[in-house]
Amino acid sequence: SPRFAPTIFFHGVADTTVPMESSQRFFQSLRDVKVTTELHTYAGAPHIFDQVPAFAAASALMFDLFVDRYILNPRPFLPVRA
């Protein structure tokens, strides 16, 4: 339903616990009904990648931006002009 909460996915491409296709299908299903969603993948990362400080930091920054942009202070994306 379009009323589904804005959703952000983080998925390690080397995940052998949850297939990458599972996140991709869920992501696409949400997009198909116009739910705000993002999918971020990490090449070479396993299922539990947030124990690696660089991945944890990157995920936290993207999560904070997502929540701010779509939930706390909703606004459209404004591309930078060259």
mmCIF file with all atom_site columns, C-alpha atoms in Angstrom:
data_model
loop_
_atom_site.group_PDB
_atom_site.id
_atom_site.type_symbol
_atom_site.label_atom_id
_atom_site.label_alt_id
_atom_site.label_comp_id
_atom_site.label_asym_id
_atom_site.label_entity_id
_atom_site.label_seq_id
_atom_site.pdbx_PDB_ins_code
_atom_site.Cartn_x
_atom_site.Cartn_y
_atom_site.Cartn_z
_atom_site.occupancy
_atom_site.B_iso_or_equiv
_atom_site.pdbx_formal_charge
_atom_site.auth_seq_id
_atom_site.auth_comp_id
_atom_site.auth_asym_id
_atom_site.auth_atom_id
_atom_site.pdbx_PDB_model_num
ATOM 1  C CA . SER A 1 1  ? 0.000  0.000   0.000   1.00 0.00 ? 1  SER A CA 1
ATOM 2  C CA . PRO A 1 2  ? 1.245  3.545   -0.668  1.00 0.00 ? 2  PRO A CA 1
ATOM 3  C CA . ARG A 1 3  ? 0.701  4.216   3.045   1.00 0.00 ? 3  ARG A CA 1
ATOM 4  C CA . PHE A 1 4  ? 3.582  1.881   3.943   1.00 0.00 ? 4  PHE A CA 1
ATOM 5  C CA . ALA A 1 5  ? 6.292  3.708   5.900   1.00 0.00 ? 5  ALA A CA 1
ATOM 6  C CA . PRO A 1 6  ? 9.311  5.092   4.040   1.00 0.00 ? 6  PRO A CA 1
ATOM 7  C CA . THR A 1 7  ? 11.805 2.244   3.944   1.00 0.00 ? 7  THR A CA 1
ATOM 8  C CA . ILE A 1 8  ? 15.584 2.053   3.554   1.00 0.00 ? 8  ILE A CA 1
ATOM 9  C CA . PHE A 1 9  ? 17.427 -1.194  2.843   1.00 0.00 ? 9  PHE A CA 1
ATOM 10 C CA . PHE A 1 10 ? 21.092 -1.994  3.457   1.00 0.00 ? 10 PHE A CA 1
ATOM 11 C CA . HIS A 1 11 ? 22.336 -5.272  2.014   1.00 0.00 ? 11 HIS A CA 1
ATOM 12 C CA . GLY A 1 12 ? 25.732 -6.932  1.791   1.00 0.00 ? 12 GLY A CA 1
ATOM 13 C CA . VAL A 1 13 ? 26.210 -8.356  -1.700  1.00 0.00 ? 13 VAL A CA 1
ATOM 14 C CA . ALA A 1 14 ? 28.145 -11.344 -0.262  1.00 0.00 ? 14 ALA A CA 1
ATOM 15 C CA . ASP A 1 15 ? 25.296 -12.159 2.154   1.00 0.00 ? 15 ASP A CA 1
ATOM 16 C CA . THR A 1 16 ? 24.726 -15.928 2.225   1.00 0.00 ? 16 THR A CA 1
ATOM 17 C CA . THR A 1 17 ? 21.976 -15.735 4.893   1.00 0.00 ? 17 THR A CA 1
ATOM 18 C CA . VAL A 1 18 ? 19.444 -13.553 3.060   1.00 0.00 ? 18 VAL A CA 1
ATOM 19 C CA . PRO A 1 19 ? 19.652 -13.567 -0.739  1.00 0.00 ? 19 PRO A CA 1
ATOM 20 C CA . MET A 1 20 ? 20.226 -10.175 -2.351  1.00 0.00 ? 20 MET A CA 1
ATOM 21 C CA . GLU A 1 21 ? 17.220 -10.850 -4.557  1.00 0.00 ? 21 GLU A CA 1
ATOM 22 C CA . SER A 1 22 ? 14.975 -10.802 -1.481  1.00 0.00 ? 22 SER A CA 1
ATOM 23 C CA . SER A 1 23 ? 15.841 -7.170  -0.724  1.00 0.00 ? 23 SER A CA 1
ATOM 24 C CA . GLN A 1 24 ? 15.653 -6.268  -4.412  1.00 0.00 ? 24 GLN A CA 1
ATOM 25 C CA . ARG A 1 25 ? 12.152 -7.776  -4.738  1.00 0.00 ? 25 ARG A CA 1
ATOM 26 C CA . PHE A 1 26 ? 10.887 -6.058  -1.592  1.00 0.00 ? 26 PHE A CA 1
ATOM 27 C CA . PHE A 1 27 ? 12.429 -2.761  -2.734  1.00 0.00 ? 27 PHE A CA 1
ATOM 28 C CA . GLN A 1 28 ? 10.794 -3.060  -6.165  1.00 0.00 ? 28 GLN A CA 1
ATOM 29 C CA . SER A 1 29 ? 7.426  -4.039  -4.666  1.00 0.00 ? 29 SER A CA 1
ATOM 30 C CA . LEU A 1 30 ? 7.464  -0.870  -2.583  1.00 0.00 ? 30 LEU A CA 1
ATOM 31 C CA . ARG A 1 31 ? 8.493  1.273   -5.539  1.00 0.00 ? 31 ARG A CA 1
ATOM 32 C CA . ASP A 1 32 ? 5.717  -0.227  -7.642  1.00 0.00 ? 32 ASP A CA 1
ATOM 33 C CA . VAL A 1 33 ? 3.128  1.173   -5.206  1.00 0.00 ? 33 VAL A CA 1
ATOM 34 C CA . LYS A 1 34 ? 4.965  4.521   -4.888  1.00 0.00 ? 34 LYS A CA 1
ATOM 35 C CA . VAL A 1 35 ? 6.383  4.006   -1.381  1.00 0.00 ? 35 VAL A CA 1
ATOM 36 C CA . THR A 1 36 ? 9.448  6.110   -0.640  1.00 0.00 ? 36 THR A CA 1
ATOM 37 C CA . THR A 1 37 ? 12.311 3.630   -0.535  1.00 0.00 ? 37 THR A CA 1
ATOM 38 C CA . GLU A 1 38 ? 16.053 3.331   -1.060  1.00 0.00 ? 38 GLU A CA 1
ATOM 39 C CA . LEU A 1 39 ? 18.298 0.289   -1.472  1.00 0.00 ? 39 LEU A CA 1
ATOM 40 C CA . HIS A 1 40 ? 21.991 0.540   -0.585  1.00 0.00 ? 40 HIS A CA 1
ATOM 41 C CA . THR A 1 41 ? 24.303 -2.382  -1.283  1.00 0.00 ? 41 THR A CA 1
ATOM 42 C CA . TYR A 1 42 ? 27.828 -3.095  -0.107  1.00 0.00 ? 42 TYR A CA 1
ATOM 43 C CA . ALA A 1 43 ? 30.031 -5.089  -2.481  1.00 0.00 ? 43 ALA A CA 1
ATOM 44 C CA . GLY A 1 44 ? 31.814 -7.953  -0.747  1.00 0.00 ? 44 GLY A CA 1
ATOM 45 C CA . ALA A 1 45 ? 29.963 -7.437  2.545   1.00 0.00 ? 45 ALA A CA 1
ATOM 46 C CA . PRO A 1 46 ? 28.388 -10.409 4.367   1.00 0.00 ? 46 PRO A CA 1
ATOM 47 C CA . HIS A 1 47 ? 25.071 -10.519 6.228   1.00 0.00 ? 47 HIS A CA 1
ATOM 48 C CA . ILE A 1 48 ? 26.381 -8.825  9.367   1.00 0.00 ? 48 ILE A CA 1
ATOM 49 C CA . PHE A 1 49 ? 28.447 -6.000  7.905   1.00 0.00 ? 49 PHE A CA 1
ATOM 50 C CA . ASP A 1 50 ? 27.706 -3.260  10.413  1.00 0.00 ? 50 ASP A CA 1
ATOM 51 C CA . GLN A 1 51 ? 30.402 -4.601  12.738  1.00 0.00 ? 51 GLN A CA 1
ATOM 52 C CA . VAL A 1 52 ? 32.923 -3.186  10.271  1.00 0.00 ? 52 VAL A CA 1
ATOM 53 C CA . PRO A 1 53 ? 33.322 0.469   11.371  1.00 0.00 ? 53 PRO A CA 1
ATOM 54 C CA . ALA A 1 54 ? 33.404 1.919   7.833   1.00 0.00 ? 54 ALA A CA 1
ATOM 55 C CA . PHE A 1 55 ? 30.183 0.155   6.818   1.00 0.00 ? 55 PHE A CA 1
ATOM 56 C CA . ALA A 1 56 ? 28.485 1.025   10.112  1.00 0.00 ? 56 ALA A CA 1
ATOM 57 C CA . ALA A 1 57 ? 29.409 4.696   9.728   1.00 0.00 ? 57 ALA A CA 1
ATOM 58 C CA . ALA A 1 58 ? 28.272 4.851   6.102   1.00 0.00 ? 58 ALA A CA 1
ATOM 59 C CA . SER A 1 59 ? 24.972 3.153   6.923   1.00 0.00 ? 59 SER A CA 1
ATOM 60 C CA . ALA A 1 60 ? 24.354 5.487   9.869   1.00 0.00 ? 60 ALA A CA 1
ATOM 61 C CA . LEU A 1 61 ? 24.946 8.575   7.725   1.00 0.00 ? 61 LEU A CA 1
ATOM 62 C CA . MET A 1 62 ? 22.632 7.332   4.970   1.00 0.00 ? 62 MET A CA 1
ATOM 63 C CA . PHE A 1 63 ? 19.989 6.361   7.525   1.00 0.00 ? 63 PHE A CA 1
ATOM 64 C CA . ASP A 1 64 ? 20.145 9.793   9.173   1.00 0.00 ? 64 ASP A CA 1
ATOM 65 C CA . LEU A 1 65 ? 19.825 11.544  5.804   1.00 0.00 ? 65 LEU A CA 1
ATOM 66 C CA . PHE A 1 66 ? 16.918 9.291   4.804   1.00 0.00 ? 66 PHE A CA 1
ATOM 67 C CA . VAL A 1 67 ? 15.004 9.935   8.047   1.00 0.00 ? 67 VAL A CA 1
ATOM 68 C CA . ASP A 1 68 ? 15.651 13.665  7.899   1.00 0.00 ? 68 ASP A CA 1
ATOM 69 C CA . ARG A 1 69 ? 14.729 13.991  4.226   1.00 0.00 ? 69 ARG A CA 1
ATOM 70 C CA . TYR A 1 70 ? 11.637 11.790  4.135   1.00 0.00 ? 70 TYR A CA 1
ATOM 71 C CA . ILE A 1 71 ? 10.246 11.788  7.682   1.00 0.00 ? 71 ILE A CA 1
ATOM 72 C CA . LEU A 1 72 ? 11.413 14.699  9.850   1.00 0.00 ? 72 LEU A CA 1
ATOM 73 C CA . ASN A 1 73 ? 11.776 17.430  7.202   1.00 0.00 ? 73 ASN A CA 1
ATOM 74 C CA . PRO A 1 74 ? 10.201 16.104  3.979   1.00 0.00 ? 74 PRO A CA 1
ATOM 75 C CA . ARG A 1 75 ? 11.525 17.852  0.897   1.00 0.00 ? 75 ARG A CA 1
ATOM 76 C CA . PRO A 1 76 ? 12.140 17.063  -2.769  1.00 0.00 ? 76 PRO A CA 1
ATOM 77 C CA . PHE A 1 77 ? 15.562 16.236  -4.098  1.00 0.00 ? 77 PHE A CA 1
ATOM 78 C CA . LEU A 1 78 ? 17.203 19.309  -5.596  1.00 0.00 ? 78 LEU A CA 1
ATOM 79 C CA . PRO A 1 79 ? 19.964 18.328  -8.017  1.00 0.00 ? 79 PRO A CA 1
ATOM 80 C CA . VAL A 1 80 ? 23.147 20.396  -8.112  1.00 0.00 ? 80 VAL A CA 1
ATOM 81 C CA . ARG A 1 81 ? 23.566 22.376  -11.311 1.00 0.00 ? 81 ARG A CA 1
ATOM 82 C CA . ALA A 1 82 ? 26.929 22.208  -13.049 1.00 0.00 ? 82 ALA A CA 1
#
